[in-house]
Amino acid sequence: MSTESQVNRMEKIVSLCKRRGFIFQSSEIYGGLNGFWDYGPLGAELKRNVKELWWKSMTRLRDDIVGLEATIIMHPSVWKASGHVDTFSDPMSTCRSCKKLVRSDQVWDMLETTPWAEAVRSCAPGGVADREALLKWAKGKGQRLVPNFALVKDPETMLGRLSERSAEAPGSQQHLLQILCTADPSGPLSMPCPHCAGELTEPRPFNLMFKTYVGPAATEDDIAYLRPETAQAIFVQFKNVVDSSRVKVPFGICQIGKAFRNEVTPRNFTFRSREFEQMELEFFIKPDEVVQAQTGGIAKLPEGELPGQPEANWGWEMWHKYWVEERLRWYESIGLKRSSLEEYWQKPDELAHYARATVDILYKFPFGTQELEGIAARSNFDLTQHQTHSGKSMEYFDQEANLRYVPHVIEPSAGVDRLILALLAEAFEEEEVVDEKGQKEVRTVLRFHPRVAPIKAGIFPLLKNKPELVSKALEVRDLLRPLMNVFYDDGGAIGRRYRRQDEAGTPFCITIDFDTIGENGPEKKDTVTLRHRDSMKQERVRIADLPAYLLSQTS
Ligand code: ATP
């Protein structure tokens, strides 16, 4: 559950995102559109950096992965074959009072954060209800907040029922809320609507794909879908990639792109959006039987050890663990601490029917520990499905083994927007510092890893009305600009310029002062003050050394 200080922290992050141009509500001037977000100037740079780092680590720094960029709208049969048309749905309930829709599996999570549920819980410390307090609340504040709540409509009757039913699950806050909102005494206990405490309908499946029509006729036959994931295009183009790029199993195809899901309850800022971006890899491997036949045995990982470098005798389990480790390491390389991440190994009854194992990489967001990426061992389910539905063979001819098979796959699937949010949450800090005049002040700083930071260096002439300082500063800007994103700023006191860059997460600031232009002796000429964001330490650096130093820190 998120504590008050974490809720507060989240509010500060959202407000900083808007104030500094990281993330805006989509179509804000028209009241916004729920579940859609735009990235402002700093957000766009941050996102671009993250995607480029992922792409580079997957493709350019490896021999065994190639890229793909497919369309958002594909043949509708793709989604029939993948199972999305029939099964990509969330159970959803409608509130009989306020008519709002809620995802049935999220009701309790939502209830945790509503003020009215909080008020009820506070009348039941440890799950044992304080009847007097509940009655007072129901007849007072409750009337205003949630008039549909059964407890508010008829407090005496609902409280009377409490003792009989509390015995069923004593001590549970969830149980207490359910009792207090179930108007029908003979019916089963139900979850209340998190918006108004009204009664929710039975869950019904709701397909999450956005529909559209291709062509002007717009008949049922012209229905197409905006892709709900980028992965399927990779399976669909598997044959073309194999035939055109001389890759050999084991190998991967990766893609970054937009995905769309008509989420029932988009929430937690960008965490659950309706339009978002994914970075997905399908890593194709030999079936275990083929590895066994070729190498005489499948490698097993001793308890507590990490997989190391790929070997010919790796079966799906080793490959799966390898990718979990690779992905965790990548997150660390861009600034997420291991201690902020968790691995969640799905239990057998949670696995999709085709999955052999799935690990969720979770991040400790201020609103709770939630999924950042899923890494699934998906057997050969997807390629086989497309083979069956398209009638085209998805078999791969393995020259080493001299046989044909449909490869199996390990799928690390990450969300760009969730990662951006995690990076912002990880980086955000307010610290008390003492300014030049000895006054205490709060410094808001985004401690981004220099690799992802939207701006790598701020460049400041000490004074803007001194032409020599300005022209030297512009020279430094022009030296660095082709190499990285830098920001020239000559407005206001230098301390304020530093603070602005702290809030933008800029790791370095360069000040061009009188030393730089040689006013204090030739040995200091062409040196600048380099200020480090995190320590706020300053050092003297030669202009000629700046490019190499900054590149080594930011790439
Ligand atoms: P969840 O259970 O949170 O709905 P999921 O398990 O359905 O997520 P996947 O289908 O595995 O998600 O998608 C892979 C990744 O895509 C997720 O780990 C997440 O980072 C991202 N993602 C999925 N849905 C959304 C969304 N609505 N908004 C933002 N990112 C999303």
Coordinates of C-alpha atoms and ligand atoms in Angstrom, one line a residue:
M1 CA 0.0 0.0 0.0
S2 CA 1.3 3.5 -0.7
T3 CA 1.9 5.6 2.3
E4 CA 1.0 9.2 2.5
S5 CA 4.6 10.3 1.9
Q6 CA 4.8 8.2 -1.2
V7 CA 1.5 9.6 -2.5
N8 CA 3.0 13.0 -1.8
R9 CA 6.2 12.1 -3.6
M10 CA 4.2 10.9 -6.6
E11 CA 2.3 14.2 -6.7
K12 CA 5.6 16.1 -6.7
I13 CA 6.9 14.0 -9.5
V14 CA 3.8 14.6 -11.6
S15 CA 3.9 18.3 -11.0
L16 CA 7.7 18.5 -11.8
C17 CA 7.0 16.6 -15.0
K18 CA 4.5 19.2 -16.1
R19 CA 6.4 22.2 -14.8
R20 CA 9.7 21.2 -16.5
G21 CA 8.2 19.8 -19.7
F22 CA 8.7 16.0 -19.2
I23 CA 5.1 14.8 -19.5
F24 CA 1.9 16.6 -20.3
Q25 CA -1.7 15.4 -20.4
S26 CA -2.7 14.7 -24.0
S27 CA -5.1 17.3 -25.5
E28 CA -4.9 19.2 -22.2
I29 CA -6.6 22.4 -23.5
Y30 CA -9.7 20.3 -24.3
G31 CA -9.8 18.8 -20.9
G32 CA -7.3 15.9 -21.6
L33 CA -8.0 12.4 -22.7
N34 CA -7.9 9.7 -20.0
G35 CA -5.0 7.3 -20.5
F36 CA -3.1 9.4 -23.1
W37 CA 0.1 11.3 -22.4
D38 CA 2.5 13.5 -24.4
Y39 CA 6.2 13.9 -23.8
G40 CA 7.4 17.5 -23.7
P41 CA 10.9 18.7 -24.7
L42 CA 12.8 17.1 -21.8
G43 CA 10.6 14.0 -21.8
A44 CA 11.1 13.5 -25.5
E45 CA 14.9 13.5 -25.1
L46 CA 14.7 11.2 -22.1
K47 CA 12.6 8.7 -24.0
R48 CA 14.7 8.8 -27.1
N49 CA 17.8 8.2 -25.0
V50 CA 16.2 5.2 -23.3
K51 CA 15.1 3.7 -26.6
E52 CA 18.4 4.2 -28.3
L53 CA 20.2 2.6 -25.3
W54 CA 17.9 -0.4 -25.5
W55 CA 18.3 -0.7 -29.3
K56 CA 22.1 -0.4 -29.1
S57 CA 22.4 -3.0 -26.3
M58 CA 20.2 -5.4 -28.3
T59 CA 21.4 -5.0 -31.8
R60 CA 24.6 -3.1 -32.3
L61 CA 26.5 -4.6 -29.4
R62 CA 25.5 -8.1 -30.2
D63 CA 25.9 -10.4 -33.2
D64 CA 22.8 -12.5 -32.6
I65 CA 19.9 -9.9 -32.7
V66 CA 18.5 -8.0 -35.6
G67 CA 15.8 -5.2 -35.6
L68 CA 12.4 -4.8 -37.2
E69 CA 10.1 -1.9 -37.7
A70 CA 6.6 -3.1 -38.6
T71 CA 3.2 -1.4 -39.0
I72 CA 0.8 -0.7 -36.2
I73 CA -2.2 -2.0 -38.2
M74 CA -1.8 -5.5 -39.5
H75 CA -4.0 -8.1 -41.1
P76 CA -6.8 -8.9 -38.6
S77 CA -6.0 -12.6 -38.9
V78 CA -2.8 -11.9 -37.0
W79 CA -4.8 -11.2 -33.9
K80 CA -7.1 -14.2 -34.5
A81 CA -4.1 -16.5 -34.6
S82 CA -2.4 -14.9 -31.6
G83 CA -5.5 -15.3 -29.5
H84 CA -6.1 -11.6 -29.0
V85 CA -9.5 -11.5 -30.7
D86 CA -10.9 -14.2 -28.5
T87 CA -9.0 -13.9 -25.3
F88 CA -7.3 -10.5 -24.9
S89 CA -9.8 -9.2 -22.4
D90 CA -10.0 -8.1 -18.8
P91 CA -13.0 -9.0 -16.6
M92 CA -14.9 -5.8 -16.1
S93 CA -17.8 -4.7 -13.9
T94 CA -20.1 -1.7 -14.2
C95 CA -21.4 0.2 -11.2
R96 CA -25.2 0.0 -11.0
S97 CA -25.2 3.5 -9.4
C98 CA -22.6 5.7 -11.0
K99 CA -22.4 3.6 -14.2
K100 CA -18.6 3.7 -14.2
L101 CA -16.6 0.8 -15.5
V102 CA -13.9 -0.9 -13.4
R103 CA -11.5 -3.7 -14.0
S104 CA -12.7 -6.4 -11.6
D105 CA -9.1 -7.4 -10.6
Q106 CA -8.2 -3.9 -9.7
V107 CA -11.2 -3.0 -7.4
W108 CA -9.3 -3.7 -4.2
D109 CA -6.2 -1.8 -5.3
M110 CA -8.4 1.2 -6.2
L111 CA -10.2 1.0 -2.9
E112 CA -6.9 1.3 -1.1
T113 CA -6.5 4.8 -2.3
T114 CA -10.0 6.3 -2.1
P115 CA -10.6 8.7 0.8
W116 CA -14.0 7.1 1.7
A117 CA -12.6 3.6 2.0
E118 CA -9.7 5.0 4.0
A119 CA -12.2 6.7 6.3
V120 CA -14.0 3.4 6.9
R121 CA -10.8 1.5 7.5
S122 CA -9.7 4.1 10.1
C123 CA -12.9 3.3 12.0
A124 CA -11.8 -0.3 12.1
P125 CA -8.2 -0.5 13.4
G126 CA -7.0 -4.0 13.0
G127 CA -10.3 -5.0 11.4
V128 CA -12.4 -4.7 14.5
A129 CA -15.0 -2.0 13.8
D130 CA -15.6 0.9 16.1
R131 CA -19.4 1.0 15.6
E132 CA -19.9 4.5 17.1
A133 CA -17.2 6.0 14.9
L134 CA -18.7 4.2 11.8
L135 CA -22.2 5.5 12.7
K136 CA -21.0 9.0 13.1
W137 CA -19.1 8.9 9.8
A138 CA -22.1 7.4 8.0
K139 CA -24.4 10.1 9.2
G140 CA -21.9 12.9 8.6
K141 CA -19.1 12.9 6.1
G142 CA -20.2 9.7 4.5
Q143 CA -23.5 11.3 3.3
R144 CA -21.4 13.8 1.3
L145 CA -18.7 11.5 0.0
V146 CA -20.5 8.3 -0.9
P147 CA -24.3 8.6 -0.8
N148 CA -24.7 5.3 -2.5
F149 CA -22.9 3.3 0.1
A150 CA -25.2 0.9 1.8
L151 CA -23.8 1.8 5.2
V152 CA -24.6 5.5 4.5
K153 CA -28.1 4.7 3.2
D154 CA -29.1 2.6 6.2
P155 CA -26.4 2.7 8.9
E156 CA -28.3 0.9 11.7
T157 CA -29.2 -2.2 9.6
M158 CA -25.7 -2.5 8.1
L159 CA -24.0 -2.2 11.5
G160 CA -26.4 -4.7 12.9
R161 CA -25.3 -7.2 10.3
L162 CA -21.7 -6.7 11.1
S163 CA -21.4 -9.0 14.1
E164 CA -22.9 -12.0 12.3
R165 CA -20.8 -11.7 9.2
S166 CA -17.5 -10.5 10.8
A167 CA -17.0 -13.9 12.2
E168 CA -16.5 -15.3 8.6
A169 CA -13.1 -13.6 8.2
P170 CA -12.3 -11.6 11.3
G171 CA -9.7 -8.9 11.0
S172 CA -9.9 -8.4 7.3
Q173 CA -10.3 -4.8 6.2
Q174 CA -11.5 -6.1 2.8
H175 CA -14.1 -8.2 4.4
L176 CA -15.4 -5.3 6.5
L177 CA -15.9 -3.1 3.4
Q178 CA -17.6 -5.9 1.6
I179 CA -20.1 -6.5 4.5
L180 CA -20.8 -2.8 4.8
C181 CA -21.6 -2.4 1.1
T182 CA -23.7 -5.5 0.5
A183 CA -27.3 -4.3 0.7
D184 CA -28.9 -7.7 0.0
P185 CA -28.5 -9.7 3.2
S186 CA -29.0 -13.1 1.6
G187 CA -26.6 -12.4 -1.4
P188 CA -22.9 -13.2 -1.4
L189 CA -20.5 -10.4 -0.3
S190 CA -19.4 -8.2 -3.1
M191 CA -16.8 -5.6 -3.7
P192 CA -18.1 -2.0 -3.8
C193 CA -17.6 0.4 -6.6
P194 CA -14.4 2.3 -5.8
H195 CA -15.9 5.5 -7.1
C196 CA -19.2 5.7 -5.2
A197 CA -19.5 2.4 -3.1
G198 CA -22.4 1.4 -5.3
E199 CA -23.0 -2.2 -6.3
L200 CA -20.9 -3.7 -9.1
T201 CA -22.3 -6.0 -11.8
E202 CA -20.8 -9.5 -12.3
P203 CA -17.5 -9.3 -14.2
R204 CA -17.8 -9.5 -18.0
P205 CA -14.9 -9.9 -20.4
F206 CA -14.0 -6.7 -22.3
N207 CA -11.7 -6.9 -25.3
L208 CA -8.8 -4.4 -24.9
M209 CA -8.0 -4.0 -28.6
F210 CA -8.9 -0.7 -30.3
K211 CA -10.9 -1.3 -33.5
T212 CA -10.8 0.7 -36.7
Y213 CA -11.8 0.2 -40.3
V214 CA -9.4 0.0 -43.3
G215 CA -10.8 1.6 -46.4
P216 CA -13.9 3.7 -47.0
A217 CA -16.6 1.1 -46.9
A218 CA -16.3 0.6 -43.1
T219 CA -18.2 -2.6 -43.0
E220 CA -17.7 -5.5 -40.6
D221 CA -15.3 -7.0 -43.1
D222 CA -13.0 -4.0 -43.0
I223 CA -12.4 -4.2 -39.2
A224 CA -8.8 -4.0 -38.2
Y225 CA -7.1 -3.5 -34.9
L226 CA -4.4 -1.1 -33.5
R227 CA -1.7 -3.6 -32.3
P228 CA -2.0 -4.3 -28.6
E229 CA 1.7 -5.4 -28.6
T230 CA 4.6 -5.2 -30.9
A231 CA 5.6 -8.9 -30.6
Q232 CA 3.2 -10.4 -33.1
A233 CA 4.8 -8.6 -36.1
I234 CA 8.1 -10.3 -35.2
F235 CA 6.5 -13.7 -35.4
V236 CA 4.7 -12.8 -38.6
Q237 CA 7.9 -11.6 -40.3
F238 CA 10.0 -14.5 -38.9
K239 CA 10.4 -16.2 -42.2
N240 CA 11.3 -13.0 -44.1
V241 CA 14.0 -12.1 -41.6
V242 CA 15.5 -15.6 -41.6
D243 CA 15.5 -15.7 -45.5
S244 CA 17.0 -12.2 -45.8
S245 CA 19.5 -11.8 -43.1
R246 CA 21.4 -15.1 -42.7
V247 CA 20.7 -15.3 -39.0
K248 CA 21.1 -18.7 -37.3
V249 CA 19.1 -20.1 -34.3
P250 CA 19.7 -19.1 -31.6
F251 CA 19.0 -15.5 -32.6
G252 CA 16.6 -12.7 -31.8
I253 CA 14.5 -10.1 -33.6
C254 CA 13.6 -7.0 -31.7
Q255 CA 11.3 -4.1 -32.2
I256 CA 10.4 -0.8 -30.5
G257 CA 7.0 0.7 -31.2
K258 CA 3.6 1.9 -30.2
A259 CA 1.0 -0.4 -28.7
F260 CA -2.6 0.4 -27.9
R261 CA -4.8 -1.1 -25.2
N262 CA -8.3 0.2 -24.4
E263 CA -7.5 -0.2 -20.7
V264 CA -10.6 -0.1 -18.5
T265 CA -9.0 2.0 -15.8
P266 CA -5.9 3.8 -16.9
R267 CA -4.2 5.1 -13.8
N268 CA -1.1 5.9 -11.8
F269 CA 0.0 8.6 -14.2
T270 CA 1.6 7.0 -17.3
F271 CA 1.9 3.5 -15.7
R272 CA -1.3 2.2 -17.3
S273 CA -1.9 4.2 -20.5
R274 CA -4.1 3.4 -23.5
E275 CA -1.4 4.3 -26.0
F276 CA 2.2 3.4 -25.0
E277 CA 5.4 2.1 -26.3
Q278 CA 7.0 -1.3 -26.0
M279 CA 10.5 -2.6 -26.5
E280 CA 10.2 -6.3 -27.3
L281 CA 12.6 -9.1 -28.1
E282 CA 11.8 -12.5 -29.4
F283 CA 14.8 -14.7 -29.0
F284 CA 14.4 -17.9 -31.0
I285 CA 16.1 -21.0 -29.6
K286 CA 16.4 -24.7 -30.5
P287 CA 13.8 -27.0 -28.9
D288 CA 15.4 -28.9 -26.0
E289 CA 15.2 -32.2 -27.9
V290 CA 17.4 -30.8 -30.6
V291 CA 19.9 -29.5 -28.1
Q292 CA 19.9 -32.8 -26.4
A293 CA 20.4 -34.7 -29.6
Q294 CA 23.3 -32.4 -30.7
T295 CA 25.2 -32.0 -27.5
G296 CA 24.3 -35.1 -25.5
G297 CA 22.8 -33.2 -22.6
I298 CA 21.1 -30.0 -21.5
A299 CA 23.0 -27.6 -19.2
K300 CA 21.6 -27.2 -15.7
L301 CA 22.3 -24.2 -13.5
P302 CA 23.5 -25.0 -10.1
E303 CA 21.3 -23.4 -7.3
G304 CA 22.2 -19.8 -6.7
E305 CA 24.5 -19.4 -9.7
L306 CA 24.1 -17.0 -12.7
P307 CA 24.1 -18.2 -16.3
G308 CA 27.2 -16.6 -17.7
Q309 CA 27.9 -16.6 -21.5
P310 CA 25.7 -18.7 -23.9
E311 CA 26.7 -22.3 -24.6
A312 CA 25.6 -24.8 -27.2
N313 CA 24.1 -27.1 -24.6
W314 CA 21.7 -24.4 -23.3
G315 CA 18.0 -25.4 -23.2
W316 CA 15.1 -23.0 -22.7
E317 CA 15.6 -22.8 -18.9
M318 CA 19.2 -21.5 -19.2
W319 CA 18.2 -19.0 -21.9
H320 CA 15.3 -17.8 -19.9
K321 CA 17.5 -17.2 -16.8
Y322 CA 20.1 -15.6 -19.0
W323 CA 17.7 -13.1 -20.3
V324 CA 16.3 -12.3 -16.9
E325 CA 19.9 -11.5 -15.8
E326 CA 20.7 -9.5 -18.9
R327 CA 17.7 -7.4 -18.5
L328 CA 18.3 -6.7 -14.8
R329 CA 21.9 -5.7 -15.7
W330 CA 20.7 -3.4 -18.4
Y331 CA 18.3 -1.6 -16.0
E332 CA 21.2 -1.1 -13.6
S333 CA 23.3 0.3 -16.4
I334 CA 20.8 3.1 -16.9
G335 CA 20.5 4.0 -13.3
L336 CA 17.9 1.7 -11.6
K337 CA 19.4 0.2 -8.5
R338 CA 19.0 -3.6 -8.0
S339 CA 17.5 -2.8 -4.7
S340 CA 14.7 -0.9 -6.4
L341 CA 13.9 -3.9 -8.6
E342 CA 12.3 -7.3 -7.8
E343 CA 12.0 -10.5 -9.7
Y344 CA 8.6 -12.2 -9.5
W345 CA 8.5 -15.7 -10.8
Q346 CA 4.9 -16.5 -11.8
K347 CA 3.4 -19.5 -10.0
P348 CA 2.3 -22.5 -12.2
D349 CA -1.4 -21.5 -11.9
E350 CA -0.7 -17.9 -13.0
L351 CA 1.1 -18.9 -16.2
A352 CA -0.5 -18.5 -19.6
H353 CA -1.3 -22.0 -20.9
Y354 CA 1.6 -21.8 -23.5
A355 CA 4.2 -20.3 -21.1
R356 CA 6.7 -22.5 -19.4
A357 CA 8.0 -19.8 -17.1
T358 CA 7.4 -16.1 -16.8
V359 CA 9.4 -13.7 -14.7
D360 CA 8.1 -10.2 -14.1
I361 CA 10.7 -7.6 -13.3
L362 CA 9.0 -5.3 -10.9
Y363 CA 10.0 -1.7 -9.9
K364 CA 9.2 -0.2 -6.5
F365 CA 7.1 2.7 -7.8
P366 CA 5.8 5.2 -5.2
F367 CA 2.3 3.8 -5.7
G368 CA 3.5 0.2 -5.1
T369 CA 5.8 -2.5 -6.5
Q370 CA 4.6 -3.2 -10.1
E371 CA 5.6 -4.7 -13.4
L372 CA 8.2 -3.0 -15.6
E373 CA 8.9 -5.9 -17.9
G374 CA 7.8 -9.5 -18.4
I375 CA 10.2 -12.2 -19.5
A376 CA 8.3 -15.3 -20.8
A377 CA 9.5 -18.6 -22.1
R378 CA 6.7 -19.1 -24.7
S379 CA 7.6 -22.5 -26.2
N380 CA 6.8 -22.5 -30.0
F381 CA 3.2 -21.4 -29.4
D382 CA 3.2 -18.2 -31.5
L383 CA 5.0 -19.5 -34.6
T384 CA 2.9 -22.6 -34.6
Q385 CA -0.3 -20.6 -34.3
H386 CA 0.7 -18.5 -37.3
Q387 CA 1.7 -21.6 -39.2
T388 CA -1.7 -23.1 -38.6
H389 CA -3.7 -19.9 -39.4
S390 CA -1.7 -18.7 -42.4
G391 CA -1.0 -22.1 -43.9
K392 CA 2.7 -21.0 -44.3
S393 CA 5.4 -23.1 -42.8
M394 CA 7.3 -21.5 -40.0
E395 CA 9.9 -24.2 -39.8
Y396 CA 13.5 -23.4 -39.7
F397 CA 16.1 -25.6 -41.4
D398 CA 19.0 -26.1 -38.9
Q399 CA 22.1 -26.9 -40.9
E400 CA 24.1 -28.1 -37.9
A401 CA 21.4 -30.4 -36.8
N402 CA 20.3 -31.2 -40.3
L403 CA 16.6 -31.0 -39.5
R404 CA 13.6 -28.8 -39.6
Y405 CA 11.8 -27.5 -36.5
V406 CA 9.7 -24.6 -35.3
P407 CA 12.0 -22.7 -32.9
H408 CA 11.0 -21.9 -29.3
V409 CA 11.2 -18.4 -28.0
I410 CA 12.1 -16.4 -25.0
E411 CA 10.4 -13.0 -24.9
P412 CA 11.7 -10.1 -22.8
S413 CA 8.9 -7.5 -23.2
A414 CA 9.3 -4.0 -21.6
G415 CA 7.3 -0.9 -21.6
V416 CA 9.1 2.4 -22.4
D417 CA 6.6 4.6 -20.6
R418 CA 6.8 2.6 -17.4
L419 CA 10.5 2.7 -17.5
I420 CA 10.5 6.5 -18.0
L421 CA 8.3 6.7 -14.9
A422 CA 10.6 4.4 -13.0
L423 CA 13.6 6.5 -14.0
L424 CA 11.9 9.7 -12.9
A425 CA 10.9 8.1 -9.6
E426 CA 14.4 6.7 -9.0
A427 CA 16.0 10.1 -9.8
F428 CA 13.7 12.4 -8.0
E429 CA 15.1 13.9 -4.8
E430 CA 14.6 16.9 -2.6
E431 CA 17.6 17.7 -0.5
E432 CA 18.3 20.5 1.9
V433 CA 21.3 22.6 0.9
V434 CA 22.9 25.8 2.1
D435 CA 23.1 28.6 -0.6
E436 CA 25.9 31.1 -1.1
K437 CA 24.4 33.4 1.5
G438 CA 24.3 30.7 4.1
Q439 CA 20.5 30.2 3.8
K440 CA 19.0 26.7 3.9
E441 CA 16.9 25.8 0.9
V442 CA 15.4 22.8 -0.7
R443 CA 17.1 21.6 -3.9
T444 CA 15.0 19.6 -6.2
V445 CA 17.2 17.3 -8.3
L446 CA 16.7 14.5 -10.8
R447 CA 19.7 12.3 -10.4
F448 CA 19.4 10.6 -13.8
H449 CA 22.2 8.4 -14.9
P450 CA 24.2 10.6 -17.4
R451 CA 23.4 8.1 -20.1
V452 CA 19.7 8.8 -20.0
A453 CA 19.8 12.4 -18.9
P454 CA 17.9 14.6 -21.5
I455 CA 20.5 17.3 -21.4
K456 CA 24.1 16.2 -20.8
A457 CA 25.6 19.6 -20.1
G458 CA 24.4 23.2 -19.4
I459 CA 26.6 25.9 -20.8
F460 CA 26.7 29.3 -19.1
P461 CA 28.6 32.5 -19.7
L462 CA 29.1 34.0 -16.3
L463 CA 27.6 37.3 -17.5
K464 CA 25.5 37.8 -20.5
N465 CA 26.5 41.4 -21.1
K466 CA 30.2 40.6 -21.5
P467 CA 30.7 39.8 -25.2
E468 CA 34.0 37.9 -24.7
L469 CA 32.3 35.5 -22.2
V470 CA 29.3 35.1 -24.5
S471 CA 31.3 34.3 -27.6
K472 CA 33.5 31.9 -25.8
A473 CA 30.5 30.1 -24.3
L474 CA 28.9 29.9 -27.8
E475 CA 32.2 28.4 -29.0
V476 CA 32.0 25.7 -26.3
R477 CA 28.4 25.0 -27.2
D478 CA 29.3 24.6 -30.8
L479 CA 32.1 22.3 -29.9
L480 CA 29.9 20.0 -27.9
R481 CA 26.6 20.3 -29.8
P482 CA 27.4 17.8 -32.5
L483 CA 28.3 15.2 -29.9
M484 CA 25.5 15.4 -27.3
N485 CA 22.5 17.4 -26.3
V486 CA 23.7 20.6 -24.5
F487 CA 21.7 23.6 -23.3
Y488 CA 22.9 27.2 -23.5
D489 CA 21.6 29.4 -20.8
D490 CA 22.6 33.0 -20.0
G491 CA 19.6 34.1 -18.0
G492 CA 19.7 35.0 -14.3
A493 CA 22.2 34.4 -11.5
I494 CA 24.5 31.4 -12.0
G495 CA 23.1 29.7 -8.8
R496 CA 19.6 29.8 -10.3
R497 CA 20.9 28.4 -13.6
Y498 CA 22.4 25.5 -11.7
R499 CA 19.1 24.8 -10.0
R500 CA 17.2 24.8 -13.2
Q501 CA 19.6 22.2 -14.6
D502 CA 19.3 20.2 -11.4
E503 CA 15.6 20.0 -11.9
A504 CA 16.1 18.9 -15.5
G505 CA 18.5 16.2 -14.3
T506 CA 21.5 17.6 -16.2
P507 CA 24.6 15.9 -14.8
F508 CA 27.2 18.6 -15.8
C509 CA 27.2 22.4 -16.0
I510 CA 30.0 24.3 -17.7
T511 CA 30.6 28.0 -16.7
I512 CA 32.7 30.3 -18.9
D513 CA 34.2 32.9 -16.6
F514 CA 37.0 35.5 -16.6
D515 CA 39.6 32.8 -16.2
T516 CA 38.4 31.2 -19.4
I517 CA 39.0 34.4 -21.4
G518 CA 42.5 34.8 -19.9
E519 CA 41.9 37.7 -17.6
N520 CA 43.6 36.0 -14.7
G521 CA 46.7 34.7 -16.4
P522 CA 47.6 32.6 -19.4
E523 CA 47.7 29.3 -17.5
K524 CA 43.9 29.5 -16.7
K525 CA 43.0 30.6 -20.2
D526 CA 40.7 28.2 -22.1
T527 CA 39.7 26.4 -18.9
V528 CA 36.1 26.3 -17.6
T529 CA 34.3 25.5 -14.3
L530 CA 32.8 22.0 -14.6
R531 CA 30.1 21.6 -11.9
H532 CA 28.8 18.1 -11.0
R533 CA 25.1 17.8 -10.3
D534 CA 25.1 15.2 -7.6
S535 CA 28.1 16.4 -5.4
M536 CA 27.8 20.0 -6.5
K537 CA 31.6 20.0 -6.6
Q538 CA 33.3 22.2 -9.1
E539 CA 36.6 21.6 -10.9
R540 CA 38.7 23.4 -13.5
V541 CA 38.8 21.6 -16.9
R542 CA 40.5 22.5 -20.2
I543 CA 38.0 23.2 -23.0
A544 CA 40.0 20.8 -25.2
D545 CA 39.4 18.0 -22.7
L546 CA 35.6 18.5 -22.4
P547 CA 34.5 16.4 -25.4
A548 CA 36.3 13.2 -24.4
Y549 CA 35.5 13.6 -20.7
L550 CA 31.8 14.2 -21.3
L551 CA 31.5 11.5 -23.9
S552 CA 33.1 9.0 -21.5
Q553 CA 30.5 9.8 -18.8
T554 CA 27.4 10.0 -20.9
S555 CA 27.6 7.2 -23.5
Ligands
ATP1 P1 -0.3 -5.5 -16.8 O1 -0.5 -6.8 -16.1 O2 0.3 -4.4 -15.9 O3 -1.5 -5.0 -17.5 P2 0.8 -7.0 -18.9 O4 1.3 -8.2 -18.2 O5 -0.5 -7.2 -19.6 O6 0.8 -5.8 -17.9 P3 2.4 -7.3 -21.1 O7 1.4 -7.8 -22.0 O8 3.4 -8.4 -20.6 O9 1.8 -6.5 -19.9 O10 3.2 -6.2 -21.8 C1 4.6 -6.0 -21.7 C2 5.0 -4.7 -21.1 O11 4.3 -3.6 -21.7 C3 4.6 -4.5 -19.6 O12 5.6 -5.1 -18.7 C4 4.6 -3.0 -19.5 O13 5.8 -2.5 -19.2 C5 4.1 -2.6 -20.8 N1 2.6 -2.3 -20.7 C6 1.6 -3.2 -20.9 N2 0.4 -2.5 -20.7 C7 0.7 -1.2 -20.5 C8 -0.1 0.0 -20.4 N3 -1.4 -0.1 -20.4 N4 0.5 1.1 -20.2 C9 1.9 1.2 -20.2 N5 2.7 0.2 -20.4 C10 2.1 -1.0 -20.5

